[in-house]
């Protein structure tokens, strides 16, 4: 039986992902800048990660030398995502923002799995997976209209 720990970690991360847009939106509303709010979010997150790295990890940065060029884009995706959801959540509502983001993530994840993109193992798209994505997209429409 697989360990429950990774599932628990992802569940906790999901809670944070749902709380992050309104938290950053509050910073944006207070400052008048979504970009400044995102910057503050990343500075605080980076400081925490740096402290955790110093305390527990210490993998030498030289270990990153062999990373493919596309692997350096994670920060770009993260900054764009955090900025977009901080902007969208007060305008679309948190449920719509999160469901659109998740449905998009799952759709792209299926495609990347199918082709083995970005270093993933190939995991073909199947009819049940397509039905699942379709149900998620239907959920986005239902939540948006609700």
JSON list of C-alpha atoms in Angstrom, two decimals:
[
{"chain": "A", "resi": 1, "resn": "UNK", "atom": "CA", "xyz": [0.00, 0.00, 0.00]},
{"chain": "A", "resi": 2, "resn": "UNK", "atom": "CA", "xyz": [1.44, 3.40, -0.95]},
{"chain": "A", "resi": 3, "resn": "UNK", "atom": "CA", "xyz": [2.27, 5.86, 1.78]},
{"chain": "A", "resi": 4, "resn": "UNK", "atom": "CA", "xyz": [-0.43, 8.34, 2.70]},
{"chain": "A", "resi": 5, "resn": "UNK", "atom": "CA", "xyz": [2.16, 11.02, 3.43]},
{"chain": "A", "resi": 6, "resn": "UNK", "atom": "CA", "xyz": [2.40, 12.36, -0.17]},
{"chain": "A", "resi": 7, "resn": "UNK", "atom": "CA", "xyz": [-1.40, 12.54, -0.34]},
{"chain": "A", "resi": 8, "resn": "UNK", "atom": "CA", "xyz": [-1.56, 14.43, 2.96]},
{"chain": "A", "resi": 9, "resn": "UNK", "atom": "CA", "xyz": [1.14, 16.83, 1.76]},
{"chain": "A", "resi": 10, "resn": "UNK", "atom": "CA", "xyz": [-0.82, 17.52, -1.44]},
{"chain": "A", "resi": 11, "resn": "UNK", "atom": "CA", "xyz": [-4.08, 17.97, 0.49]},
{"chain": "A", "resi": 12, "resn": "UNK", "atom": "CA", "xyz": [-2.42, 20.55, 2.73]},
{"chain": "A", "resi": 13, "resn": "UNK", "atom": "CA", "xyz": [-0.91, 22.25, -0.32]},
{"chain": "A", "resi": 14, "resn": "UNK", "atom": "CA", "xyz": [-4.39, 22.37, -1.87]},
{"chain": "A", "resi": 15, "resn": "UNK", "atom": "CA", "xyz": [-5.69, 24.21, 1.17]},
{"chain": "A", "resi": 16, "resn": "UNK", "atom": "CA", "xyz": [-2.90, 26.74, 0.74]},
{"chain": "A", "resi": 17, "resn": "UNK", "atom": "CA", "xyz": [-3.59, 27.03, -2.98]},
{"chain": "A", "resi": 18, "resn": "UNK", "atom": "CA", "xyz": [-7.23, 27.89, -2.25]},
{"chain": "A", "resi": 19, "resn": "UNK", "atom": "CA", "xyz": [-6.25, 30.43, 0.42]},
{"chain": "A", "resi": 20, "resn": "UNK", "atom": "CA", "xyz": [-3.46, 32.05, -1.60]},
{"chain": "A", "resi": 21, "resn": "UNK", "atom": "CA", "xyz": [-5.57, 34.01, -4.15]},
{"chain": "A", "resi": 22, "resn": "UNK", "atom": "CA", "xyz": [-7.70, 35.89, -1.61]},
{"chain": "A", "resi": 23, "resn": "UNK", "atom": "CA", "xyz": [-4.64, 36.45, 0.59]},
{"chain": "A", "resi": 24, "resn": "UNK", "atom": "CA", "xyz": [-2.68, 37.96, -2.29]},
{"chain": "A", "resi": 25, "resn": "UNK", "atom": "CA", "xyz": [-5.78, 39.82, -3.50]},
{"chain": "A", "resi": 26, "resn": "UNK", "atom": "CA", "xyz": [-5.98, 41.49, -0.08]},
{"chain": "A", "resi": 27, "resn": "UNK", "atom": "CA", "xyz": [-2.37, 42.65, -0.48]},
{"chain": "A", "resi": 28, "resn": "UNK", "atom": "CA", "xyz": [-3.17, 43.86, -3.99]},
{"chain": "A", "resi": 29, "resn": "UNK", "atom": "CA", "xyz": [-6.27, 45.70, -2.82]},
{"chain": "A", "resi": 30, "resn": "UNK", "atom": "CA", "xyz": [-4.35, 47.35, 0.02]},
{"chain": "A", "resi": 31, "resn": "UNK", "atom": "CA", "xyz": [-1.36, 48.35, -2.13]},
{"chain": "A", "resi": 32, "resn": "UNK", "atom": "CA", "xyz": [-3.22, 48.96, -5.39]},
{"chain": "A", "resi": 33, "resn": "UNK", "atom": "CA", "xyz": [-0.79, 46.61, -7.21]},
{"chain": "A", "resi": 34, "resn": "UNK", "atom": "CA", "xyz": [-1.25, 42.95, -8.10]},
{"chain": "A", "resi": 35, "resn": "UNK", "atom": "CA", "xyz": [2.41, 42.80, -9.15]},
{"chain": "A", "resi": 36, "resn": "UNK", "atom": "CA", "xyz": [3.63, 44.15, -5.78]},
{"chain": "A", "resi": 37, "resn": "UNK", "atom": "CA", "xyz": [1.38, 41.66, -3.97]},
{"chain": "A", "resi": 38, "resn": "UNK", "atom": "CA", "xyz": [2.87, 38.81, -6.03]},
{"chain": "A", "resi": 39, "resn": "UNK", "atom": "CA", "xyz": [6.39, 40.07, -5.36]},
{"chain": "A", "resi": 40, "resn": "UNK", "atom": "CA", "xyz": [5.75, 40.14, -1.60]},
{"chain": "A", "resi": 41, "resn": "UNK", "atom": "CA", "xyz": [4.30, 36.62, -1.78]},
{"chain": "A", "resi": 42, "resn": "UNK", "atom": "CA", "xyz": [7.38, 35.33, -3.59]},
{"chain": "A", "resi": 43, "resn": "UNK", "atom": "CA", "xyz": [9.85, 37.16, -1.35]},
{"chain": "A", "resi": 44, "resn": "UNK", "atom": "CA", "xyz": [8.24, 35.69, 1.77]},
{"chain": "A", "resi": 45, "resn": "UNK", "atom": "CA", "xyz": [8.00, 32.24, 0.18]},
{"chain": "A", "resi": 46, "resn": "UNK", "atom": "CA", "xyz": [11.61, 32.43, -1.00]},
{"chain": "A", "resi": 47, "resn": "UNK", "atom": "CA", "xyz": [12.82, 33.48, 2.45]},
{"chain": "A", "resi": 48, "resn": "UNK", "atom": "CA", "xyz": [11.00, 30.55, 4.03]},
{"chain": "A", "resi": 49, "resn": "UNK", "atom": "CA", "xyz": [12.37, 28.11, 1.46]},
{"chain": "A", "resi": 50, "resn": "UNK", "atom": "CA", "xyz": [15.88, 29.48, 1.96]},
{"chain": "A", "resi": 51, "resn": "UNK", "atom": "CA", "xyz": [15.59, 28.96, 5.72]},
{"chain": "A", "resi": 52, "resn": "UNK", "atom": "CA", "xyz": [14.28, 25.40, 5.23]},
{"chain": "A", "resi": 53, "resn": "UNK", "atom": "CA", "xyz": [17.09, 24.68, 2.75]},
{"chain": "A", "resi": 54, "resn": "UNK", "atom": "CA", "xyz": [19.69, 25.99, 5.23]},
{"chain": "A", "resi": 55, "resn": "UNK", "atom": "CA", "xyz": [18.21, 24.00, 8.09]},
{"chain": "A", "resi": 56, "resn": "UNK", "atom": "CA", "xyz": [17.43, 20.68, 6.44]},
{"chain": "A", "resi": 57, "resn": "UNK", "atom": "CA", "xyz": [18.73, 20.26, 2.91]},
{"chain": "A", "resi": 58, "resn": "UNK", "atom": "CA", "xyz": [21.93, 21.99, 1.84]},
{"chain": "A", "resi": 59, "resn": "UNK", "atom": "CA", "xyz": [22.00, 20.40, -1.61]},
{"chain": "A", "resi": 60, "resn": "UNK", "atom": "CA", "xyz": [24.72, 22.39, -3.37]},
{"chain": "A", "resi": 61, "resn": "UNK", "atom": "CA", "xyz": [23.40, 24.77, -6.04]},
{"chain": "A", "resi": 62, "resn": "UNK", "atom": "CA", "xyz": [25.98, 23.26, -8.42]},
{"chain": "A", "resi": 63, "resn": "UNK", "atom": "CA", "xyz": [23.68, 20.22, -8.57]},
{"chain": "A", "resi": 64, "resn": "UNK", "atom": "CA", "xyz": [21.46, 22.28, -10.90]},
{"chain": "A", "resi": 65, "resn": "UNK", "atom": "CA", "xyz": [24.13, 22.55, -13.61]},
{"chain": "A", "resi": 66, "resn": "UNK", "atom": "CA", "xyz": [22.73, 19.69, -15.65]},
{"chain": "A", "resi": 67, "resn": "UNK", "atom": "CA", "xyz": [19.12, 20.92, -15.65]},
{"chain": "A", "resi": 68, "resn": "UNK", "atom": "CA", "xyz": [17.57, 21.35, -19.11]},
{"chain": "A", "resi": 69, "resn": "UNK", "atom": "CA", "xyz": [16.85, 24.96, -20.13]},
{"chain": "A", "resi": 70, "resn": "UNK", "atom": "CA", "xyz": [13.06, 24.56, -19.80]},
{"chain": "A", "resi": 71, "resn": "UNK", "atom": "CA", "xyz": [13.47, 23.45, -16.16]},
{"chain": "A", "resi": 72, "resn": "UNK", "atom": "CA", "xyz": [14.37, 27.03, -15.20]},
{"chain": "A", "resi": 73, "resn": "UNK", "atom": "CA", "xyz": [10.92, 28.32, -16.17]},
{"chain": "A", "resi": 74, "resn": "UNK", "atom": "CA", "xyz": [9.12, 27.08, -13.03]},
{"chain": "A", "resi": 75, "resn": "UNK", "atom": "CA", "xyz": [9.48, 30.44, -11.32]},
{"chain": "A", "resi": 76, "resn": "UNK", "atom": "CA", "xyz": [8.00, 32.17, -14.35]},
{"chain": "A", "resi": 77, "resn": "UNK", "atom": "CA", "xyz": [4.97, 29.86, -14.31]},
{"chain": "A", "resi": 78, "resn": "UNK", "atom": "CA", "xyz": [4.58, 30.33, -10.58]},
{"chain": "A", "resi": 79, "resn": "UNK", "atom": "CA", "xyz": [4.78, 34.13, -10.76]},
{"chain": "A", "resi": 80, "resn": "UNK", "atom": "CA", "xyz": [2.32, 34.25, -13.65]},
{"chain": "A", "resi": 81, "resn": "UNK", "atom": "CA", "xyz": [-0.09, 31.91, -11.85]},
{"chain": "A", "resi": 82, "resn": "UNK", "atom": "CA", "xyz": [0.02, 33.76, -8.53]},
{"chain": "A", "resi": 83, "resn": "UNK", "atom": "CA", "xyz": [-0.44, 37.12, -10.25]},
{"chain": "A", "resi": 84, "resn": "UNK", "atom": "CA", "xyz": [-3.29, 35.83, -12.42]},
{"chain": "A", "resi": 85, "resn": "UNK", "atom": "CA", "xyz": [-5.27, 34.29, -9.57]},
{"chain": "A", "resi": 86, "resn": "UNK", "atom": "CA", "xyz": [-4.71, 37.30, -7.30]},
{"chain": "A", "resi": 87, "resn": "UNK", "atom": "CA", "xyz": [-6.15, 39.42, -10.11]},
{"chain": "A", "resi": 88, "resn": "UNK", "atom": "CA", "xyz": [-8.98, 37.04, -11.04]},
{"chain": "A", "resi": 89, "resn": "UNK", "atom": "CA", "xyz": [-10.26, 35.87, -7.64]},
{"chain": "A", "resi": 90, "resn": "UNK", "atom": "CA", "xyz": [-11.91, 39.16, -6.60]},
{"chain": "A", "resi": 91, "resn": "UNK", "atom": "CA", "xyz": [-13.39, 39.55, -10.08]},
{"chain": "A", "resi": 92, "resn": "UNK", "atom": "CA", "xyz": [-14.57, 36.01, -10.85]},
{"chain": "A", "resi": 93, "resn": "UNK", "atom": "CA", "xyz": [-14.96, 34.65, -7.33]},
{"chain": "A", "resi": 94, "resn": "UNK", "atom": "CA", "xyz": [-12.63, 32.19, -5.66]},
{"chain": "A", "resi": 95, "resn": "UNK", "atom": "CA", "xyz": [-14.55, 29.04, -6.64]},
{"chain": "A", "resi": 96, "resn": "UNK", "atom": "CA", "xyz": [-14.62, 29.96, -10.34]},
{"chain": "A", "resi": 97, "resn": "UNK", "atom": "CA", "xyz": [-10.97, 31.03, -10.31]},
{"chain": "A", "resi": 98, "resn": "UNK", "atom": "CA", "xyz": [-9.81, 27.83, -8.63]},
{"chain": "A", "resi": 99, "resn": "UNK", "atom": "CA", "xyz": [-11.98, 25.49, -10.72]},
{"chain": "A", "resi": 100, "resn": "UNK", "atom": "CA", "xyz": [-10.86, 27.11, -13.99]},
{"chain": "A", "resi": 101, "resn": "UNK", "atom": "CA", "xyz": [-7.23, 26.87, -12.87]},
{"chain": "A", "resi": 102, "resn": "UNK", "atom": "CA", "xyz": [-7.57, 23.24, -11.79]},
{"chain": "A", "resi": 103, "resn": "UNK", "atom": "CA", "xyz": [-9.47, 22.18, -14.93]},
{"chain": "A", "resi": 104, "resn": "UNK", "atom": "CA", "xyz": [-6.78, 23.84, -17.07]},
{"chain": "A", "resi": 105, "resn": "UNK", "atom": "CA", "xyz": [-4.02, 22.18, -15.05]},
{"chain": "A", "resi": 106, "resn": "UNK", "atom": "CA", "xyz": [-5.61, 18.75, -15.41]},
{"chain": "A", "resi": 107, "resn": "UNK", "atom": "CA", "xyz": [-6.16, 19.19, -19.15]},
{"chain": "A", "resi": 108, "resn": "UNK", "atom": "CA", "xyz": [-2.54, 20.23, -19.73]},
{"chain": "A", "resi": 109, "resn": "UNK", "atom": "CA", "xyz": [-1.35, 17.49, -17.36]},
{"chain": "A", "resi": 110, "resn": "UNK", "atom": "CA", "xyz": [-3.19, 14.88, -19.43]},
{"chain": "A", "resi": 111, "resn": "UNK", "atom": "CA", "xyz": [-1.56, 16.19, -22.60]},
{"chain": "A", "resi": 112, "resn": "UNK", "atom": "CA", "xyz": [1.93, 16.26, -21.02]},
{"chain": "A", "resi": 113, "resn": "UNK", "atom": "CA", "xyz": [1.43, 12.74, -19.63]},
{"chain": "A", "resi": 114, "resn": "UNK", "atom": "CA", "xyz": [0.20, 11.51, -23.01]},
{"chain": "A", "resi": 115, "resn": "UNK", "atom": "CA", "xyz": [3.28, 12.72, -24.89]},
{"chain": "A", "resi": 116, "resn": "UNK", "atom": "CA", "xyz": [5.75, 12.31, -22.03]},
{"chain": "A", "resi": 117, "resn": "UNK", "atom": "CA", "xyz": [6.43, 16.04, -22.12]},
{"chain": "A", "resi": 118, "resn": "UNK", "atom": "CA", "xyz": [8.86, 17.87, -19.85]},
{"chain": "A", "resi": 119, "resn": "UNK", "atom": "CA", "xyz": [10.62, 14.69, -18.79]},
{"chain": "A", "resi": 120, "resn": "UNK", "atom": "CA", "xyz": [7.51, 12.79, -17.63]},
{"chain": "A", "resi": 121, "resn": "UNK", "atom": "CA", "xyz": [6.91, 9.14, -18.33]},
{"chain": "A", "resi": 122, "resn": "UNK", "atom": "CA", "xyz": [4.36, 8.50, -21.07]},
{"chain": "A", "resi": 123, "resn": "UNK", "atom": "CA", "xyz": [0.87, 7.82, -19.73]},
{"chain": "A", "resi": 124, "resn": "UNK", "atom": "CA", "xyz": [-1.66, 7.67, -22.59]},
{"chain": "A", "resi": 125, "resn": "UNK", "atom": "CA", "xyz": [-4.95, 9.54, -22.48]},
{"chain": "A", "resi": 126, "resn": "UNK", "atom": "CA", "xyz": [-7.87, 7.14, -22.07]},
{"chain": "A", "resi": 127, "resn": "UNK", "atom": "CA", "xyz": [-11.61, 7.53, -22.43]},
{"chain": "A", "resi": 128, "resn": "UNK", "atom": "CA", "xyz": [-12.18, 7.55, -18.65]},
{"chain": "A", "resi": 129, "resn": "UNK", "atom": "CA", "xyz": [-9.57, 10.33, -18.29]},
{"chain": "A", "resi": 130, "resn": "UNK", "atom": "CA", "xyz": [-11.29, 12.37, -21.02]},
{"chain": "A", "resi": 131, "resn": "UNK", "atom": "CA", "xyz": [-14.64, 11.85, -19.28]},
{"chain": "A", "resi": 132, "resn": "UNK", "atom": "CA", "xyz": [-13.05, 13.08, -16.04]},
{"chain": "A", "resi": 133, "resn": "UNK", "atom": "CA", "xyz": [-11.75, 16.26, -17.68]},
{"chain": "A", "resi": 134, "resn": "UNK", "atom": "CA", "xyz": [-15.12, 16.80, -19.35]},
{"chain": "A", "resi": 135, "resn": "UNK", "atom": "CA", "xyz": [-16.85, 16.50, -15.97]},
{"chain": "A", "resi": 136, "resn": "UNK", "atom": "CA", "xyz": [-14.38, 18.99, -14.49]},
{"chain": "A", "resi": 137, "resn": "UNK", "atom": "CA", "xyz": [-15.09, 21.45, -17.30]},
{"chain": "A", "resi": 138, "resn": "UNK", "atom": "CA", "xyz": [-18.82, 20.95, -16.75]},
{"chain": "A", "resi": 139, "resn": "UNK", "atom": "CA", "xyz": [-18.18, 21.69, -13.09]},
{"chain": "A", "resi": 140, "resn": "UNK", "atom": "CA", "xyz": [-16.52, 24.98, -14.02]},
{"chain": "A", "resi": 141, "resn": "UNK", "atom": "CA", "xyz": [-19.59, 25.97, -16.05]},
{"chain": "A", "resi": 142, "resn": "UNK", "atom": "CA", "xyz": [-21.97, 24.91, -13.26]},
{"chain": "A", "resi": 143, "resn": "UNK", "atom": "CA", "xyz": [-20.00, 26.79, -10.59]},
{"chain": "A", "resi": 144, "resn": "UNK", "atom": "CA", "xyz": [-19.73, 29.87, -12.80]},
{"chain": "A", "resi": 145, "resn": "UNK", "atom": "CA", "xyz": [-23.46, 29.93, -13.53]},
{"chain": "A", "resi": 146, "resn": "UNK", "atom": "CA", "xyz": [-24.44, 28.94, -9.97]}
]
